Short mmCIF file of C-alpha atoms and ligand atoms in Angstrom, two decimals:
data_model
loop_
_atom_site.label_atom_id
_atom_site.label_comp_id
_atom_site.label_asym_id
_atom_site.label_seq_id
_atom_site.Cartn_x
_atom_site.Cartn_y
_atom_site.Cartn_z
CA MET W 18 19.36 -9.42 15.60
CA ILE W 19 18.65 -11.52 12.51
CA SER W 20 19.51 -9.89 9.23
CA LEU W 21 19.34 -10.84 5.59
CA LYS W 22 22.53 -10.09 3.66
CA ASP W 23 23.34 -10.32 0.00
CA SER W 24 26.71 -11.37 -1.33
CA PHE W 25 27.95 -7.75 -1.35
CA GLY W 26 27.28 -7.36 2.38
CA ARG W 27 24.19 -5.21 1.89
CA THR W 28 21.44 -5.65 4.47
CA ILE W 29 18.13 -6.42 2.82
CA ASP W 30 15.32 -5.22 5.07
CA TYR W 31 12.80 -3.67 2.68
CA LEU W 32 10.24 -5.61 0.64
CA ARG W 33 8.07 -4.02 -2.03
CA VAL W 34 4.94 -6.09 -2.61
CA SER W 35 2.91 -5.70 -5.76
CA LEU W 36 -0.74 -6.42 -4.92
CA THR W 37 -2.11 -6.30 -8.44
CA ASP W 38 -1.15 -5.75 -12.05
CA LYS W 39 -4.43 -3.85 -12.56
CA CYS W 40 -4.54 -0.10 -12.65
CA ASN W 41 -7.27 2.45 -13.23
CA PHE W 42 -4.68 4.79 -14.87
CA ARG W 43 -2.50 4.39 -17.95
CA CYS W 44 0.47 6.64 -17.16
CA ARG W 45 2.41 6.94 -20.41
CA TYR W 46 5.82 6.02 -18.99
CA CYS W 47 4.50 3.07 -17.00
CA MET W 48 1.76 1.21 -18.86
CA PRO W 49 0.78 0.93 -22.54
CA ARG W 50 -2.60 2.46 -23.43
CA GLU W 51 -3.88 -0.97 -24.47
CA GLY W 52 -2.93 -2.37 -21.06
CA VAL W 53 -0.67 -5.35 -20.37
CA LYS W 54 -1.28 -9.09 -20.57
CA ARG W 55 -2.93 -9.77 -17.24
CA VAL W 56 -1.80 -12.44 -14.83
CA GLU W 57 -4.46 -15.20 -14.61
CA HIS W 58 -6.56 -15.03 -11.46
CA GLY W 59 -5.29 -18.40 -10.19
CA GLU W 60 -1.68 -17.26 -10.54
CA ILE W 61 -2.11 -14.24 -8.29
CA LEU W 62 -0.91 -14.71 -4.74
CA THR W 63 -3.78 -14.94 -2.28
CA LEU W 64 -3.83 -12.69 0.79
CA GLU W 65 -2.86 -15.69 2.91
CA GLU W 66 0.13 -16.42 0.66
CA LEU W 67 1.19 -12.79 0.73
CA GLU W 68 0.98 -12.69 4.50
CA ARG W 69 2.92 -15.91 4.78
CA ILE W 70 5.76 -14.56 2.65
CA VAL W 71 5.90 -11.36 4.70
CA ARG W 72 5.86 -13.36 7.95
CA VAL W 73 8.65 -15.62 6.78
CA MET W 74 10.69 -12.69 5.52
CA ALA W 75 10.14 -10.79 8.79
CA GLN W 76 11.77 -13.76 10.52
CA MET W 77 14.70 -13.33 8.14
CA GLY W 78 15.18 -9.58 8.71
CA ILE W 79 12.67 -7.71 6.56
CA ARG W 80 11.48 -4.67 8.57
CA LYS W 81 9.64 -2.49 6.07
CA VAL W 82 6.93 -3.46 3.60
CA ARG W 83 5.63 -1.22 0.82
CA LEU W 84 2.38 -2.14 -0.91
CA THR W 85 2.32 -1.16 -4.54
CA GLY W 86 0.99 -2.34 -7.90
CA GLY W 87 -0.53 -1.56 -10.44
CA GLU W 88 -2.77 0.44 -8.21
CA PRO W 89 -2.78 -1.26 -4.79
CA LEU W 90 -6.16 0.19 -3.87
CA VAL W 91 -7.92 -1.72 -6.65
CA ARG W 92 -6.98 -4.99 -4.91
CA LYS W 93 -9.89 -6.41 -2.93
CA ASN W 94 -9.37 -6.73 0.82
CA VAL W 95 -6.36 -4.45 0.92
CA ILE W 96 -7.43 -3.25 4.39
CA LYS W 97 -7.50 -6.83 5.65
CA LEU W 98 -4.01 -7.36 4.28
CA VAL W 99 -2.67 -4.24 6.03
CA GLU W 100 -4.21 -5.50 9.29
CA GLY W 101 -2.63 -8.89 8.75
CA ILE W 102 0.83 -7.45 8.09
CA ARG W 103 0.49 -5.11 11.09
CA GLY W 104 0.17 -8.17 13.26
CA ILE W 105 3.44 -9.69 12.04
CA ALA W 106 6.25 -9.44 14.58
CA GLY W 107 9.33 -7.72 13.21
CA ILE W 108 7.60 -5.48 10.66
CA ASP W 109 8.26 -1.92 11.83
CA GLU W 110 6.80 0.01 8.94
CA ILE W 111 4.02 -0.50 6.40
CA ALA W 112 3.87 1.97 3.54
CA MET W 113 1.94 2.24 0.30
CA THR W 114 2.57 3.83 -3.08
CA SER W 115 -0.69 4.85 -4.74
CA ASN W 116 -1.95 7.02 -7.54
CA GLY W 117 -4.23 8.55 -4.89
CA SER W 118 -7.43 8.46 -6.92
CA LEU W 119 -9.21 6.05 -4.56
CA LEU W 120 -7.46 7.15 -1.41
CA GLY W 121 -10.22 9.49 -0.20
CA SER W 122 -12.56 6.62 0.59
CA TYR W 123 -9.90 4.27 1.99
CA VAL W 124 -7.52 6.39 4.00
CA GLY W 125 -9.36 6.28 7.35
CA ALA W 126 -9.64 2.49 7.26
CA LEU W 127 -6.04 2.14 6.06
CA LYS W 128 -4.77 4.23 8.95
CA GLU W 129 -6.85 2.27 11.44
CA ALA W 130 -5.58 -0.98 9.94
CA GLY W 131 -2.02 0.18 10.59
CA LEU W 132 -0.69 1.80 7.43
CA ASP W 133 2.07 4.22 8.42
CA SER W 134 2.53 6.29 5.31
CA VAL W 135 1.51 6.78 1.73
CA ASN W 136 3.45 8.02 -1.28
CA ILE W 137 1.13 9.54 -3.84
CA SER W 138 2.12 9.91 -7.47
CA LEU W 139 1.37 13.30 -8.98
CA ASP W 140 2.94 14.44 -12.23
CA THR W 141 0.84 17.47 -13.10
CA LEU W 142 -1.57 19.99 -11.61
CA ASN W 143 -3.22 20.73 -14.91
CA ARG W 144 -6.43 18.86 -15.66
CA GLU W 145 -5.86 18.53 -19.42
CA ASN W 146 -2.29 17.44 -18.90
CA PHE W 147 -3.40 14.96 -16.25
CA ILE W 148 -5.74 13.37 -18.78
CA ARG W 149 -2.96 13.28 -21.39
CA ILE W 150 -0.50 11.62 -18.99
CA THR W 151 -2.76 9.18 -17.13
CA GLY W 152 -5.66 8.67 -19.55
CA GLN W 153 -8.10 9.57 -16.75
CA ASP W 154 -9.93 12.73 -15.74
CA ALA W 155 -9.08 12.19 -12.09
CA LEU W 156 -6.92 15.10 -10.93
CA GLU W 157 -9.60 16.27 -8.49
CA ASP W 158 -9.87 12.79 -6.96
CA VAL W 159 -6.11 12.63 -6.47
CA LEU W 160 -5.96 16.08 -4.87
CA SER W 161 -8.83 15.20 -2.60
CA GLY W 162 -7.05 11.92 -1.73
CA ILE W 163 -3.96 13.91 -0.73
CA HIS W 164 -6.03 16.25 1.45
CA SER W 165 -7.90 13.39 3.10
CA ALA W 166 -4.63 11.63 3.91
CA LEU W 167 -3.19 14.82 5.45
CA GLU W 168 -6.39 15.42 7.43
CA LYS W 169 -6.24 11.90 8.84
CA GLY W 170 -2.70 12.58 10.03
CA MET W 171 -1.10 10.12 7.64
CA THR W 172 2.53 10.71 6.63
CA VAL W 173 2.26 11.73 2.98
CA LYS W 174 4.90 12.13 0.29
CA ILE W 175 4.34 13.20 -3.27
CA ASN W 176 6.21 11.35 -6.03
CA CYS W 177 6.63 13.11 -9.35
CA VAL W 178 8.42 11.77 -12.43
CA PRO W 179 9.59 14.74 -14.50
CA VAL W 180 9.37 13.99 -18.22
CA LYS W 181 10.42 16.53 -20.86
CA GLU W 182 7.46 15.70 -23.10
CA TRP W 183 4.83 16.05 -20.37
CA ASN W 184 5.41 18.11 -17.27
CA SER W 185 8.70 19.97 -17.50
CA CYS W 186 7.03 23.36 -17.13
CA GLU W 187 5.20 22.33 -13.93
CA ILE W 188 8.10 21.25 -11.76
CA GLU W 189 8.31 24.42 -9.66
CA LYS W 190 4.53 24.37 -9.10
CA ILE W 191 4.55 20.75 -7.95
CA ALA W 192 7.51 21.45 -5.66
CA ALA W 193 5.44 24.23 -4.06
CA PHE W 194 3.23 21.55 -2.47
CA ALA W 195 6.07 21.11 0.01
CA LYS W 196 5.90 24.84 0.71
CA GLU W 197 2.19 24.86 1.35
CA TYR W 198 1.76 21.53 3.13
CA PRO W 199 3.75 19.54 5.69
CA MET W 200 4.83 16.87 3.25
CA ASP W 201 7.85 15.95 1.18
CA VAL W 202 7.79 16.22 -2.60
CA ARG W 203 10.15 13.83 -4.37
CA PHE W 204 11.22 13.94 -7.98
CA ILE W 205 12.20 10.59 -9.48
CA GLU W 206 14.39 10.38 -12.58
CA LEU W 207 12.60 8.56 -15.37
CA MET W 208 13.99 5.05 -15.82
CA PRO W 209 14.27 3.47 -19.27
CA ILE W 210 12.20 0.44 -18.29
CA GLY W 211 9.24 -0.64 -20.43
CA CYS W 212 7.33 2.42 -21.68
CA GLY W 213 9.82 4.66 -19.89
CA LYS W 214 12.16 4.06 -22.83
CA ASP W 215 9.90 6.15 -25.08
CA TYR W 216 10.35 9.43 -23.17
CA THR W 217 13.04 11.80 -21.97
CA GLY W 218 13.61 12.28 -18.27
CA ILE W 219 15.02 15.35 -16.55
CA SER W 220 18.14 14.92 -14.44
CA SER W 221 18.14 15.70 -10.73
CA ASN W 222 20.96 18.23 -11.27
CA GLU W 223 18.84 20.18 -13.73
CA LEU W 224 15.87 20.04 -11.37
CA LEU W 225 17.85 21.28 -8.41
CA TRP W 226 19.24 24.10 -10.46
CA ARG W 227 15.73 25.10 -11.53
CA LEU W 228 14.26 24.85 -8.04
CA GLU W 229 17.11 26.93 -6.60
CA GLU W 230 16.54 29.56 -9.30
CA ARG W 231 12.94 29.81 -8.11
CA TYR W 232 13.12 29.16 -4.36
CA GLY W 233 16.67 30.03 -3.35
CA LYS W 234 19.47 27.77 -2.14
CA GLY W 235 18.37 24.28 -1.05
CA ILE W 236 20.21 22.94 1.99
CA ALA W 237 21.12 19.30 1.48
CA GLU W 238 20.34 17.04 4.43
CA GLU W 239 23.41 15.26 5.74
CA LYS W 240 22.16 11.73 5.88
CA THR W 241 18.81 10.07 5.51
CA PRO W 242 17.85 7.16 7.76
CA ALA W 243 18.09 3.84 5.93
CA PHE W 244 14.32 3.41 5.71
CA GLU W 245 13.91 6.74 3.95
CA GLY W 246 15.36 5.14 0.88
CA PRO W 247 17.46 6.63 -1.86
CA ALA W 248 16.20 10.25 -1.89
CA GLN W 249 18.63 13.08 -1.26
CA TYR W 250 16.56 15.61 0.65
CA TYR W 251 16.85 19.40 0.55
CA ARG W 252 15.34 22.05 2.78
CA PHE W 253 14.20 25.27 1.20
CA ASP W 254 13.56 28.40 3.19
CA GLY W 255 9.86 28.81 4.01
CA PHE W 256 8.96 25.23 3.04
CA ARG W 257 7.05 23.00 5.49
CA GLY W 258 8.19 19.79 3.80
CA ARG W 259 11.38 18.77 2.04
CA ILE W 260 12.26 18.31 -1.59
CA GLY W 261 13.68 14.87 -2.38
CA LEU W 262 15.65 13.99 -5.47
CA ILE W 263 15.78 10.32 -6.43
CA SER W 264 18.44 9.82 -9.07
CA PRO W 265 18.70 6.22 -10.25
CA MET W 266 20.17 7.37 -13.57
CA SER W 267 22.54 10.21 -12.68
CA HIS W 268 23.63 9.10 -9.18
CA LYS W 269 23.31 5.34 -8.84
CA PHE W 270 22.44 4.33 -5.29
CA CYS W 271 22.86 0.56 -5.78
CA LYS W 272 25.57 0.23 -3.15
CA ASP W 273 23.00 1.26 -0.53
CA CYS W 274 20.14 -0.78 -2.00
CA ARG W 275 18.21 -2.63 0.73
CA ARG W 276 15.20 -3.71 -1.29
CA ILE W 277 13.75 -6.74 -2.97
CA ARG W 278 10.44 -6.96 -4.82
CA LEU W 279 7.60 -9.44 -4.94
CA THR W 280 5.45 -9.46 -8.09
CA VAL W 281 1.76 -10.20 -8.05
CA GLU W 282 2.37 -13.80 -9.18
CA GLY W 283 4.84 -14.44 -6.38
CA TYR W 284 8.12 -13.92 -8.22
CA LEU W 285 10.87 -12.53 -6.01
CA LYS W 286 12.78 -9.92 -8.01
CA LEU W 287 16.18 -8.81 -6.88
CA CYS W 288 16.84 -5.73 -9.00
CA LEU W 289 14.53 -3.46 -10.96
CA GLN W 290 16.49 -3.79 -14.19
CA TYR W 291 17.05 -7.53 -14.39
CA SER W 292 14.46 -10.28 -14.74
CA TYR W 293 16.50 -12.66 -12.58
CA GLY W 294 14.71 -13.88 -9.46
CA VAL W 295 12.89 -16.87 -8.04
CA ASP W 296 9.31 -18.11 -8.00
CA LEU W 297 7.92 -18.47 -4.48
CA ARG W 298 4.36 -19.37 -5.45
CA LYS W 299 5.01 -22.84 -6.86
CA PRO W 300 6.97 -24.15 -3.89
CA MET W 301 4.36 -22.73 -1.51
CA ARG W 302 1.53 -24.37 -3.45
CA ARG W 303 3.46 -27.63 -3.47
CA GLY W 304 3.40 -27.44 0.31
CA CYS W 305 6.93 -26.36 1.21
CA THR W 306 7.70 -25.62 4.85
CA ASP W 307 8.66 -22.16 6.14
CA GLU W 308 12.25 -23.39 6.48
CA GLU W 309 12.29 -24.45 2.83
CA LEU W 310 10.85 -21.09 1.81
CA MET W 311 13.56 -19.31 3.81
CA HIS W 312 16.19 -21.41 2.10
CA ILE W 313 14.88 -20.42 -1.35
CA ILE W 314 14.72 -16.73 -0.40
CA ARG W 315 18.19 -16.73 1.14
CA GLY W 316 19.63 -18.37 -1.98
CA ALA W 317 17.96 -15.82 -4.27
CA VAL W 318 19.10 -12.84 -2.21
CA LYS W 319 22.69 -14.06 -2.55
CA GLU W 320 22.24 -13.58 -6.32
CA LYS W 321 21.16 -9.93 -6.06
CA PRO W 322 23.19 -8.05 -8.69
CA GLU W 323 25.74 -5.54 -7.51
CA GLU W 324 24.21 -2.71 -9.52
CA HIS W 325 21.92 -1.83 -12.37
CA ASP W 326 23.17 -0.76 -15.73
CA MET W 327 20.07 0.96 -17.03
CA GLY W 328 20.35 2.41 -20.47
CA GLU W 329 22.51 -0.54 -21.64
CA GLU W 330 21.04 -3.64 -23.30
CA HIS W 331 21.40 -6.88 -21.33
CA ALA W 332 20.43 -10.48 -22.05
CA ASP W 333 18.68 -10.68 -18.67
CA GLU W 334 16.87 -7.35 -19.23
CA GLU W 335 13.46 -7.13 -17.49
CA GLN W 336 10.60 -7.46 -20.00
CA ARG W 337 7.88 -6.58 -17.52
CA LYS W 338 6.42 -3.08 -17.66
CA MET W 339 6.70 -0.93 -14.55
CA VAL W 340 3.01 -1.49 -13.77
CA GLN W 341 3.81 -5.22 -13.46
CA ILE W 342 6.73 -4.60 -11.12
CA GLY W 343 5.49 -1.89 -8.82
CA GLY W 344 8.20 0.74 -9.24
N1 SAM E 420 -0.01 2.98 -9.03
C1 SAM E 420 0.83 3.40 -7.98
C2 SAM E 420 1.41 4.77 -8.26
O1 SAM E 420 1.30 5.25 -9.38
O2 SAM E 420 1.95 5.36 -7.34
C3 SAM E 420 1.93 2.43 -7.64
C4 SAM E 420 2.64 1.74 -8.77
S1 SAM E 420 3.66 2.80 -9.77
C5 SAM E 420 4.38 1.63 -10.85
C6 SAM E 420 4.96 3.21 -8.64
C7 SAM E 420 5.80 4.38 -9.01
O3 SAM E 420 6.59 4.08 -10.15
C8 SAM E 420 5.03 5.66 -9.36
O4 SAM E 420 5.48 6.71 -8.53
C9 SAM E 420 5.41 5.91 -10.79
O5 SAM E 420 5.46 7.29 -11.07
C10 SAM E 420 6.78 5.25 -10.87
N2 SAM E 420 7.18 4.90 -12.24
C11 SAM E 420 6.51 4.19 -13.16
N3 SAM E 420 7.23 4.05 -14.29
C12 SAM E 420 8.42 4.69 -14.07
C13 SAM E 420 9.60 4.91 -14.85
N4 SAM E 420 9.73 4.42 -16.08
N5 SAM E 420 10.61 5.61 -14.29
C14 SAM E 420 10.50 6.10 -13.03
N6 SAM E 420 9.43 5.92 -12.25
C15 SAM E 420 8.39 5.23 -12.76
FE1 SF4 E 421 -0.95 2.97 -12.78
FE2 SF4 E 421 0.87 3.88 -11.07
FE3 SF4 E 421 1.60 2.97 -13.46
FE4 SF4 E 421 0.26 5.22 -13.33
S1 SF4 E 421 2.29 4.86 -12.45
S2 SF4 E 421 -0.16 3.51 -14.73
S3 SF4 E 421 -1.07 4.88 -11.63
S4 SF4 E 421 0.71 1.77 -11.85
#
């Protein structure tokens, strides 16, 4: 079987695709209130270009695609794109990360088009706090998006970024979603990227300690399948779903990293922290062949850094905000 390897022997089989740098929210740790400098319309990859990149990468060994953004559901024709990717041989899984606010009206069509799962970001269950964090009065829409996705039989995970300044007191309540519903709740350590530098995250160790205080001993799962990504999952007695802890800061998982990222303007990014990567849009628009595109991608993947060093200053430090990368 064909596989894409970096120079440290890691198999790269997971592509995160940012569909847009637009978002209807302004989460404090992700996007400045005034927004970000938008990519010009003509510089955004078209659906055909996106599909071509995924098709070429599938021939090289990419097996899972995650659609993200900005908010992926504000991109026009997202359903058509999911359908297109579903038809690409070699892609085993299509996932999406969404803020959930528009999910209610899209989830049926997304499922029919072939989306396998959706991760929904949810940092608070308090309406006022939701407005403070995201800048939008949309908690009800997000909750109804979560319910619609569950009703349609979609695999749903909740992503929460615990931040001392915003939602520390709500962690146990958010975790209880996994008690009530058949879905995993994952807590992601805040990363000091872009606006994330302005706030204080909560470590996974502290979270686990707090959750165990409240819900009893969590049983760590032995091993997660590669596609499940970097979360360490725990089972709590009486819970229908699992609790996942994603710890990029306290427990680096770079040695198991399988992912690369494509920005909305067609820049292939190799590591979240560093800006280093390669532009795929220009060669495609100049008319390069699939073989030439593969050559460029293979060369870039060989340059994937061994690990991040977040928290330290680096010359090659990423200047994009998280909303421009896709998480
Ligand atoms: N708009 C979608 C959403 O919110 O799910 C997708 C894009 S968003 C950039 C993807 C994920 O990145 C979200 O779960 C968000 O909470 C997370 N994120 C954004 N900034 C972060 C940071 N500084 N540290 C950790 N996670 C972050
Ligand atoms: Fe938008 Fe997602 Fe960033 Fe919030 S986390 S501002 S919803 S892209």
